[in-house]
Amino acid sequence: MPKKNNLSPQYFRYINSKGWKQSLRRKIALNLLFGRDPIIPLLKAHDVEHLSYKRVDFENCTGYEIPFIDLIPLNRFIHRQVITPLKGFLKGLLGRKWGNAIVAHFLRACLLFWYGVLFLVLFLFALLILYLMGF
């Protein structure tokens, strides 16, 4: 794969490695929102966005990323056409550290928002069942 932007060959080797593609942590991250994208849950998540690379050893092609902390599921279109350009814009505007941090917190907030919606719907459903049962 050709080098894009300023991403290292070690990054591409890791992302395309069998260890990453078949890892349990990647599968868990893809299913954090039942296989859906946290920005637009109507879309299926195909990709996993790295929010942090602190737990990745690029030289040995190994990683110990934690879903939600380091990994978030994304739809491929949203990933490539929205998040990557947004991240690039914010990095240019605010620097690498702040640009990455803002995108990471935004994506985590989206995921938590939908968990909150799911909790609220389940809670209201439980109240409706209790009401119908006469409690």
Short mmCIF file of N, CA and C in Angstrom, two decimals:
data_model
loop_
_atom_site.label_atom_id
_atom_site.label_comp_id
_atom_site.label_asym_id
_atom_site.label_seq_id
_atom_site.Cartn_x
_atom_site.Cartn_y
_atom_site.Cartn_z
N MET A 1 0.85 -1.17 0.00
CA MET A 1 0.00 0.00 0.00
C MET A 1 0.90 1.24 0.00
N PRO A 2 0.61 2.24 -0.83
CA PRO A 2 1.45 3.42 -0.88
C PRO A 2 1.30 4.27 0.37
N LYS A 3 2.33 5.00 0.64
CA LYS A 3 2.33 5.85 1.82
C LYS A 3 1.40 7.04 1.60
N LYS A 4 0.46 7.27 2.52
CA LYS A 4 -0.46 8.39 2.43
C LYS A 4 -0.07 9.41 3.49
N ASN A 5 -0.20 10.67 3.12
CA ASN A 5 0.11 11.78 4.03
C ASN A 5 1.47 11.55 4.68
N ASN A 6 1.49 11.56 5.99
CA ASN A 6 2.75 11.34 6.71
C ASN A 6 2.70 10.07 7.56
N LEU A 7 1.90 9.11 7.13
CA LEU A 7 1.78 7.86 7.88
C LEU A 7 2.93 6.94 7.53
N SER A 8 3.44 6.28 8.53
CA SER A 8 4.64 5.46 8.36
C SER A 8 4.34 4.11 7.72
N PRO A 9 5.35 3.51 7.09
CA PRO A 9 5.17 2.15 6.55
C PRO A 9 4.87 1.14 7.66
N GLN A 10 5.39 1.39 8.88
CA GLN A 10 5.10 0.49 10.01
C GLN A 10 3.61 0.50 10.34
N TYR A 11 2.98 1.67 10.23
CA TYR A 11 1.54 1.78 10.48
C TYR A 11 0.78 0.92 9.48
N PHE A 12 1.11 1.05 8.19
CA PHE A 12 0.42 0.28 7.17
C PHE A 12 0.68 -1.22 7.32
N ARG A 13 1.89 -1.58 7.74
CA ARG A 13 2.19 -2.99 7.96
C ARG A 13 1.33 -3.53 9.10
N TYR A 14 1.19 -2.75 10.17
CA TYR A 14 0.39 -3.17 11.32
C TYR A 14 -1.09 -3.28 10.95
N ILE A 15 -1.65 -2.23 10.30
CA ILE A 15 -3.06 -2.21 9.96
C ILE A 15 -3.43 -3.33 8.98
N ASN A 16 -2.51 -3.71 8.12
CA ASN A 16 -2.78 -4.76 7.14
C ASN A 16 -2.34 -6.15 7.62
N SER A 17 -1.85 -6.23 8.85
CA SER A 17 -1.37 -7.52 9.36
C SER A 17 -2.54 -8.43 9.72
N LYS A 18 -2.30 -9.71 9.65
CA LYS A 18 -3.30 -10.71 10.02
C LYS A 18 -3.63 -10.59 11.52
N GLY A 19 -2.62 -10.28 12.32
CA GLY A 19 -2.83 -10.13 13.76
C GLY A 19 -3.84 -9.04 14.09
N TRP A 20 -3.80 -7.92 13.36
CA TRP A 20 -4.75 -6.83 13.60
C TRP A 20 -6.13 -7.19 13.05
N LYS A 21 -6.18 -7.68 11.82
CA LYS A 21 -7.46 -7.94 11.17
C LYS A 21 -8.26 -9.03 11.87
N GLN A 22 -7.59 -9.98 12.52
CA GLN A 22 -8.29 -11.07 13.19
C GLN A 22 -8.31 -10.93 14.70
N SER A 23 -7.89 -9.79 15.21
CA SER A 23 -7.78 -9.63 16.67
C SER A 23 -9.14 -9.51 17.35
N LEU A 24 -9.21 -10.02 18.55
CA LEU A 24 -10.42 -9.95 19.35
C LEU A 24 -10.75 -8.50 19.68
N ARG A 25 -9.75 -7.70 19.98
CA ARG A 25 -9.99 -6.29 20.34
C ARG A 25 -10.62 -5.53 19.18
N ARG A 26 -10.24 -5.85 17.92
CA ARG A 26 -10.85 -5.22 16.75
C ARG A 26 -12.30 -5.67 16.62
N LYS A 27 -12.56 -6.96 16.84
CA LYS A 27 -13.93 -7.48 16.74
C LYS A 27 -14.82 -6.87 17.82
N ILE A 28 -14.28 -6.73 19.03
CA ILE A 28 -15.06 -6.10 20.11
C ILE A 28 -15.35 -4.65 19.76
N ALA A 29 -14.34 -3.94 19.25
CA ALA A 29 -14.53 -2.53 18.89
C ALA A 29 -15.59 -2.39 17.80
N LEU A 30 -15.57 -3.28 16.80
CA LEU A 30 -16.57 -3.21 15.73
C LEU A 30 -17.98 -3.43 16.25
N ASN A 31 -18.12 -4.10 17.38
CA ASN A 31 -19.44 -4.41 17.93
C ASN A 31 -19.81 -3.58 19.16
N LEU A 32 -19.08 -2.49 19.40
CA LEU A 32 -19.39 -1.65 20.56
C LEU A 32 -20.82 -1.11 20.51
N LEU A 33 -21.30 -0.86 19.32
CA LEU A 33 -22.66 -0.35 19.15
C LEU A 33 -23.45 -1.31 18.26
N PHE A 34 -23.29 -2.60 18.56
CA PHE A 34 -24.01 -3.66 17.84
C PHE A 34 -23.68 -3.63 16.34
N GLY A 35 -22.44 -3.32 16.00
CA GLY A 35 -22.02 -3.30 14.61
C GLY A 35 -22.42 -2.06 13.85
N ARG A 36 -22.81 -1.01 14.55
CA ARG A 36 -23.28 0.22 13.92
C ARG A 36 -22.28 1.35 14.12
N ASP A 37 -22.41 2.38 13.29
CA ASP A 37 -21.58 3.57 13.37
C ASP A 37 -22.09 4.47 14.49
N PRO A 38 -21.22 5.03 15.33
CA PRO A 38 -21.70 5.85 16.45
C PRO A 38 -22.19 7.24 16.04
N ILE A 39 -21.84 7.69 14.83
CA ILE A 39 -22.31 9.00 14.39
C ILE A 39 -23.69 8.86 13.75
N ILE A 40 -23.83 7.89 12.86
CA ILE A 40 -25.11 7.60 12.20
C ILE A 40 -25.37 6.10 12.36
N PRO A 41 -26.06 5.69 13.42
CA PRO A 41 -26.25 4.26 13.69
C PRO A 41 -27.02 3.49 12.62
N LEU A 42 -27.63 4.17 11.68
CA LEU A 42 -28.29 3.45 10.59
C LEU A 42 -27.26 2.79 9.67
N LEU A 43 -26.03 3.27 9.73
CA LEU A 43 -24.96 2.74 8.89
C LEU A 43 -24.19 1.64 9.62
N LYS A 44 -23.81 0.62 8.89
CA LYS A 44 -23.01 -0.49 9.45
C LYS A 44 -21.56 -0.03 9.63
N ALA A 45 -20.94 -0.45 10.72
CA ALA A 45 -19.52 -0.14 10.96
C ALA A 45 -18.65 -1.17 10.25
N HIS A 46 -17.73 -0.70 9.41
CA HIS A 46 -16.80 -1.57 8.70
C HIS A 46 -15.38 -1.40 9.20
N ASP A 47 -15.06 -0.19 9.64
CA ASP A 47 -13.69 0.16 10.03
C ASP A 47 -13.62 0.39 11.53
N VAL A 48 -12.40 0.37 12.02
CA VAL A 48 -12.13 0.71 13.42
C VAL A 48 -11.15 1.88 13.42
N GLU A 49 -11.55 2.97 14.04
CA GLU A 49 -10.70 4.15 14.14
C GLU A 49 -9.83 4.05 15.39
N HIS A 50 -8.54 4.27 15.22
CA HIS A 50 -7.63 4.35 16.36
C HIS A 50 -7.71 5.75 16.95
N LEU A 51 -8.11 5.85 18.19
CA LEU A 51 -8.12 7.13 18.87
C LEU A 51 -6.77 7.40 19.51
N SER A 52 -6.03 6.34 19.75
CA SER A 52 -4.72 6.43 20.38
C SER A 52 -3.86 5.26 19.90
N TYR A 53 -2.58 5.52 19.82
CA TYR A 53 -1.64 4.46 19.42
C TYR A 53 -0.66 4.14 20.57
N LYS A 54 -1.04 4.53 21.79
CA LYS A 54 -0.14 4.33 22.94
C LYS A 54 0.18 2.86 23.18
N ARG A 55 -0.78 1.98 22.90
CA ARG A 55 -0.60 0.56 23.19
C ARG A 55 -0.28 -0.26 21.93
N VAL A 56 0.34 0.37 20.94
CA VAL A 56 0.70 -0.34 19.71
C VAL A 56 2.22 -0.35 19.57
N ASP A 57 2.76 -1.53 19.32
CA ASP A 57 4.19 -1.69 19.04
C ASP A 57 4.32 -1.93 17.53
N PHE A 58 4.55 -0.85 16.79
CA PHE A 58 4.61 -0.95 15.34
C PHE A 58 5.78 -1.78 14.84
N GLU A 59 6.87 -1.73 15.57
CA GLU A 59 8.06 -2.47 15.12
C GLU A 59 7.82 -3.98 15.12
N ASN A 60 7.10 -4.47 16.12
CA ASN A 60 6.82 -5.91 16.22
C ASN A 60 5.43 -6.28 15.71
N CYS A 61 4.70 -5.29 15.16
CA CYS A 61 3.35 -5.53 14.62
C CYS A 61 2.43 -6.14 15.68
N THR A 62 2.48 -5.63 16.90
CA THR A 62 1.59 -6.11 17.95
C THR A 62 0.89 -4.92 18.61
N GLY A 63 -0.28 -5.17 19.13
CA GLY A 63 -1.02 -4.11 19.80
C GLY A 63 -1.85 -4.65 20.93
N TYR A 64 -2.14 -3.78 21.87
CA TYR A 64 -2.94 -4.13 23.04
C TYR A 64 -3.98 -3.03 23.28
N GLU A 65 -4.55 -2.54 22.18
CA GLU A 65 -5.50 -1.45 22.27
C GLU A 65 -6.75 -1.88 23.04
N ILE A 66 -7.38 -0.90 23.68
CA ILE A 66 -8.58 -1.15 24.47
C ILE A 66 -9.77 -0.54 23.73
N PRO A 67 -10.78 -1.35 23.39
CA PRO A 67 -11.97 -0.78 22.75
C PRO A 67 -12.58 0.32 23.60
N PHE A 68 -13.10 1.34 22.97
CA PHE A 68 -13.66 2.56 23.52
C PHE A 68 -12.58 3.54 23.95
N ILE A 69 -11.51 3.08 24.57
CA ILE A 69 -10.42 3.98 24.95
C ILE A 69 -9.55 4.28 23.73
N ASP A 70 -9.14 3.25 23.02
CA ASP A 70 -8.25 3.40 21.87
C ASP A 70 -8.93 3.14 20.53
N LEU A 71 -10.05 2.43 20.53
CA LEU A 71 -10.68 1.99 19.28
C LEU A 71 -12.18 2.30 19.27
N ILE A 72 -12.66 2.81 18.14
CA ILE A 72 -14.08 3.12 17.97
C ILE A 72 -14.52 2.61 16.60
N PRO A 73 -15.71 2.00 16.49
CA PRO A 73 -16.17 1.54 15.18
C PRO A 73 -16.66 2.71 14.34
N LEU A 74 -16.44 2.62 13.03
CA LEU A 74 -16.93 3.64 12.11
C LEU A 74 -17.36 3.01 10.79
N ASN A 75 -18.32 3.62 10.16
CA ASN A 75 -18.68 3.26 8.81
C ASN A 75 -17.53 3.71 7.90
N ARG A 76 -17.24 2.95 6.86
CA ARG A 76 -16.10 3.26 5.99
C ARG A 76 -16.23 4.64 5.34
N PHE A 77 -17.43 4.99 4.88
CA PHE A 77 -17.63 6.30 4.27
C PHE A 77 -17.41 7.41 5.28
N ILE A 78 -18.02 7.28 6.46
CA ILE A 78 -17.86 8.29 7.52
C ILE A 78 -16.39 8.40 7.91
N HIS A 79 -15.71 7.26 8.01
CA HIS A 79 -14.31 7.24 8.40
C HIS A 79 -13.45 8.02 7.40
N ARG A 80 -13.61 7.70 6.12
CA ARG A 80 -12.73 8.28 5.09
C ARG A 80 -13.14 9.67 4.64
N GLN A 81 -14.43 9.95 4.61
CA GLN A 81 -14.90 11.22 4.06
C GLN A 81 -15.22 12.27 5.12
N VAL A 82 -15.36 11.87 6.37
CA VAL A 82 -15.71 12.83 7.42
C VAL A 82 -14.63 12.90 8.49
N ILE A 83 -14.36 11.79 9.15
CA ILE A 83 -13.46 11.80 10.30
C ILE A 83 -12.01 12.09 9.91
N THR A 84 -11.50 11.42 8.87
CA THR A 84 -10.11 11.64 8.47
C THR A 84 -9.87 13.09 8.04
N PRO A 85 -10.73 13.70 7.17
CA PRO A 85 -10.51 15.12 6.85
C PRO A 85 -10.68 16.03 8.06
N LEU A 86 -11.66 15.73 8.92
CA LEU A 86 -11.86 16.55 10.12
C LEU A 86 -10.62 16.50 11.01
N LYS A 87 -10.10 15.30 11.18
CA LYS A 87 -8.90 15.13 11.99
C LYS A 87 -7.72 15.91 11.39
N GLY A 88 -7.57 15.82 10.07
CA GLY A 88 -6.50 16.57 9.40
C GLY A 88 -6.66 18.07 9.56
N PHE A 89 -7.90 18.57 9.42
CA PHE A 89 -8.16 19.99 9.58
C PHE A 89 -7.85 20.45 11.00
N LEU A 90 -8.34 19.70 11.99
CA LEU A 90 -8.10 20.09 13.39
C LEU A 90 -6.63 19.99 13.77
N LYS A 91 -5.92 18.99 13.22
CA LYS A 91 -4.48 18.89 13.49
C LYS A 91 -3.75 20.11 12.94
N GLY A 92 -4.13 20.54 11.73
CA GLY A 92 -3.50 21.72 11.14
C GLY A 92 -3.84 22.98 11.91
N LEU A 93 -5.05 23.07 12.43
CA LEU A 93 -5.51 24.25 13.14
C LEU A 93 -4.99 24.32 14.57
N LEU A 94 -5.05 23.19 15.28
CA LEU A 94 -4.75 23.17 16.72
C LEU A 94 -3.51 22.37 17.10
N GLY A 95 -2.94 21.66 16.15
CA GLY A 95 -1.81 20.78 16.45
C GLY A 95 -2.28 19.35 16.62
N ARG A 96 -1.33 18.44 16.52
CA ARG A 96 -1.63 17.01 16.54
C ARG A 96 -2.33 16.57 17.83
N LYS A 97 -1.81 16.99 18.97
CA LYS A 97 -2.35 16.54 20.25
C LYS A 97 -3.81 16.98 20.44
N TRP A 98 -4.09 18.27 20.23
CA TRP A 98 -5.44 18.79 20.45
C TRP A 98 -6.41 18.34 19.36
N GLY A 99 -5.94 18.28 18.13
CA GLY A 99 -6.80 17.82 17.03
C GLY A 99 -7.26 16.40 17.25
N ASN A 100 -6.32 15.51 17.60
CA ASN A 100 -6.67 14.12 17.88
C ASN A 100 -7.58 14.01 19.10
N ALA A 101 -7.31 14.80 20.13
CA ALA A 101 -8.09 14.74 21.37
C ALA A 101 -9.54 15.15 21.12
N ILE A 102 -9.75 16.20 20.33
CA ILE A 102 -11.11 16.66 20.06
C ILE A 102 -11.90 15.61 19.30
N VAL A 103 -11.30 15.03 18.28
CA VAL A 103 -11.98 13.98 17.50
C VAL A 103 -12.26 12.75 18.38
N ALA A 104 -11.28 12.37 19.20
CA ALA A 104 -11.46 11.21 20.07
C ALA A 104 -12.61 11.43 21.05
N HIS A 105 -12.66 12.60 21.67
CA HIS A 105 -13.74 12.88 22.62
C HIS A 105 -15.09 12.98 21.92
N PHE A 106 -15.11 13.53 20.72
CA PHE A 106 -16.35 13.61 19.95
C PHE A 106 -16.89 12.20 19.66
N LEU A 107 -16.02 11.31 19.20
CA LEU A 107 -16.46 9.95 18.86
C LEU A 107 -16.91 9.18 20.09
N ARG A 108 -16.20 9.34 21.20
CA ARG A 108 -16.63 8.68 22.44
C ARG A 108 -17.97 9.23 22.91
N ALA A 109 -18.16 10.56 22.78
CA ALA A 109 -19.42 11.17 23.19
C ALA A 109 -20.57 10.66 22.33
N CYS A 110 -20.34 10.49 21.03
CA CYS A 110 -21.38 9.92 20.15
C CYS A 110 -21.77 8.53 20.61
N LEU A 111 -20.78 7.71 20.92
CA LEU A 111 -21.05 6.35 21.37
C LEU A 111 -21.83 6.36 22.69
N LEU A 112 -21.41 7.19 23.63
CA LEU A 112 -22.10 7.27 24.92
C LEU A 112 -23.52 7.82 24.76
N PHE A 113 -23.72 8.75 23.83
CA PHE A 113 -25.05 9.27 23.57
C PHE A 113 -26.00 8.15 23.17
N TRP A 114 -25.57 7.29 22.22
CA TRP A 114 -26.44 6.22 21.76
C TRP A 114 -26.64 5.16 22.84
N TYR A 115 -25.64 4.94 23.71
CA TYR A 115 -25.86 4.05 24.85
C TYR A 115 -26.93 4.64 25.76
N GLY A 116 -26.88 5.95 25.95
CA GLY A 116 -27.90 6.62 26.77
C GLY A 116 -29.28 6.49 26.16
N VAL A 117 -29.39 6.66 24.85
CA VAL A 117 -30.67 6.51 24.17
C VAL A 117 -31.19 5.08 24.35
N LEU A 118 -30.32 4.11 24.16
CA LEU A 118 -30.72 2.71 24.32
C LEU A 118 -31.20 2.44 25.76
N PHE A 119 -30.46 2.96 26.74
CA PHE A 119 -30.86 2.79 28.14
C PHE A 119 -32.23 3.41 28.39
N LEU A 120 -32.44 4.62 27.86
CA LEU A 120 -33.71 5.31 28.06
C LEU A 120 -34.87 4.54 27.43
N VAL A 121 -34.67 4.03 26.22
CA VAL A 121 -35.71 3.26 25.55
C VAL A 121 -36.03 1.99 26.34
N LEU A 122 -35.00 1.30 26.80
CA LEU A 122 -35.24 0.08 27.59
C LEU A 122 -35.93 0.40 28.90
N PHE A 123 -35.56 1.50 29.54
CA PHE A 123 -36.19 1.92 30.78
C PHE A 123 -37.67 2.23 30.56
N LEU A 124 -37.97 2.97 29.50
CA LEU A 124 -39.36 3.31 29.20
C LEU A 124 -40.16 2.06 28.84
N PHE A 125 -39.54 1.15 28.15
CA PHE A 125 -40.20 -0.12 27.82
C PHE A 125 -40.52 -0.90 29.09
N ALA A 126 -39.58 -0.93 30.02
CA ALA A 126 -39.80 -1.62 31.30
C ALA A 126 -40.95 -0.97 32.07
N LEU A 127 -40.99 0.38 32.07
CA LEU A 127 -42.09 1.08 32.74
C LEU A 127 -43.43 0.77 32.08
N LEU A 128 -43.43 0.70 30.76
CA LEU A 128 -44.68 0.37 30.04
C LEU A 128 -45.14 -1.04 30.41
N ILE A 129 -44.22 -1.99 30.48
CA ILE A 129 -44.58 -3.37 30.86
C ILE A 129 -45.15 -3.39 32.27
N LEU A 130 -44.50 -2.68 33.19
CA LEU A 130 -45.00 -2.63 34.56
C LEU A 130 -46.38 -2.00 34.63
N TYR A 131 -46.59 -0.94 33.86
CA TYR A 131 -47.90 -0.28 33.82
C TYR A 131 -48.98 -1.22 33.28
N LEU A 132 -48.66 -1.92 32.21
CA LEU A 132 -49.63 -2.85 31.61
C LEU A 132 -49.93 -4.04 32.53
N MET A 133 -48.96 -4.38 33.40
CA MET A 133 -49.17 -5.47 34.35
C MET A 133 -49.92 -5.00 35.58
N GLY A 134 -50.15 -3.70 35.71
CA GLY A 134 -50.93 -3.18 36.83
C GLY A 134 -50.12 -2.79 38.05
N PHE A 135 -48.83 -2.61 37.92
CA PHE A 135 -48.02 -2.20 39.08
C PHE A 135 -48.01 -0.73 39.25
#
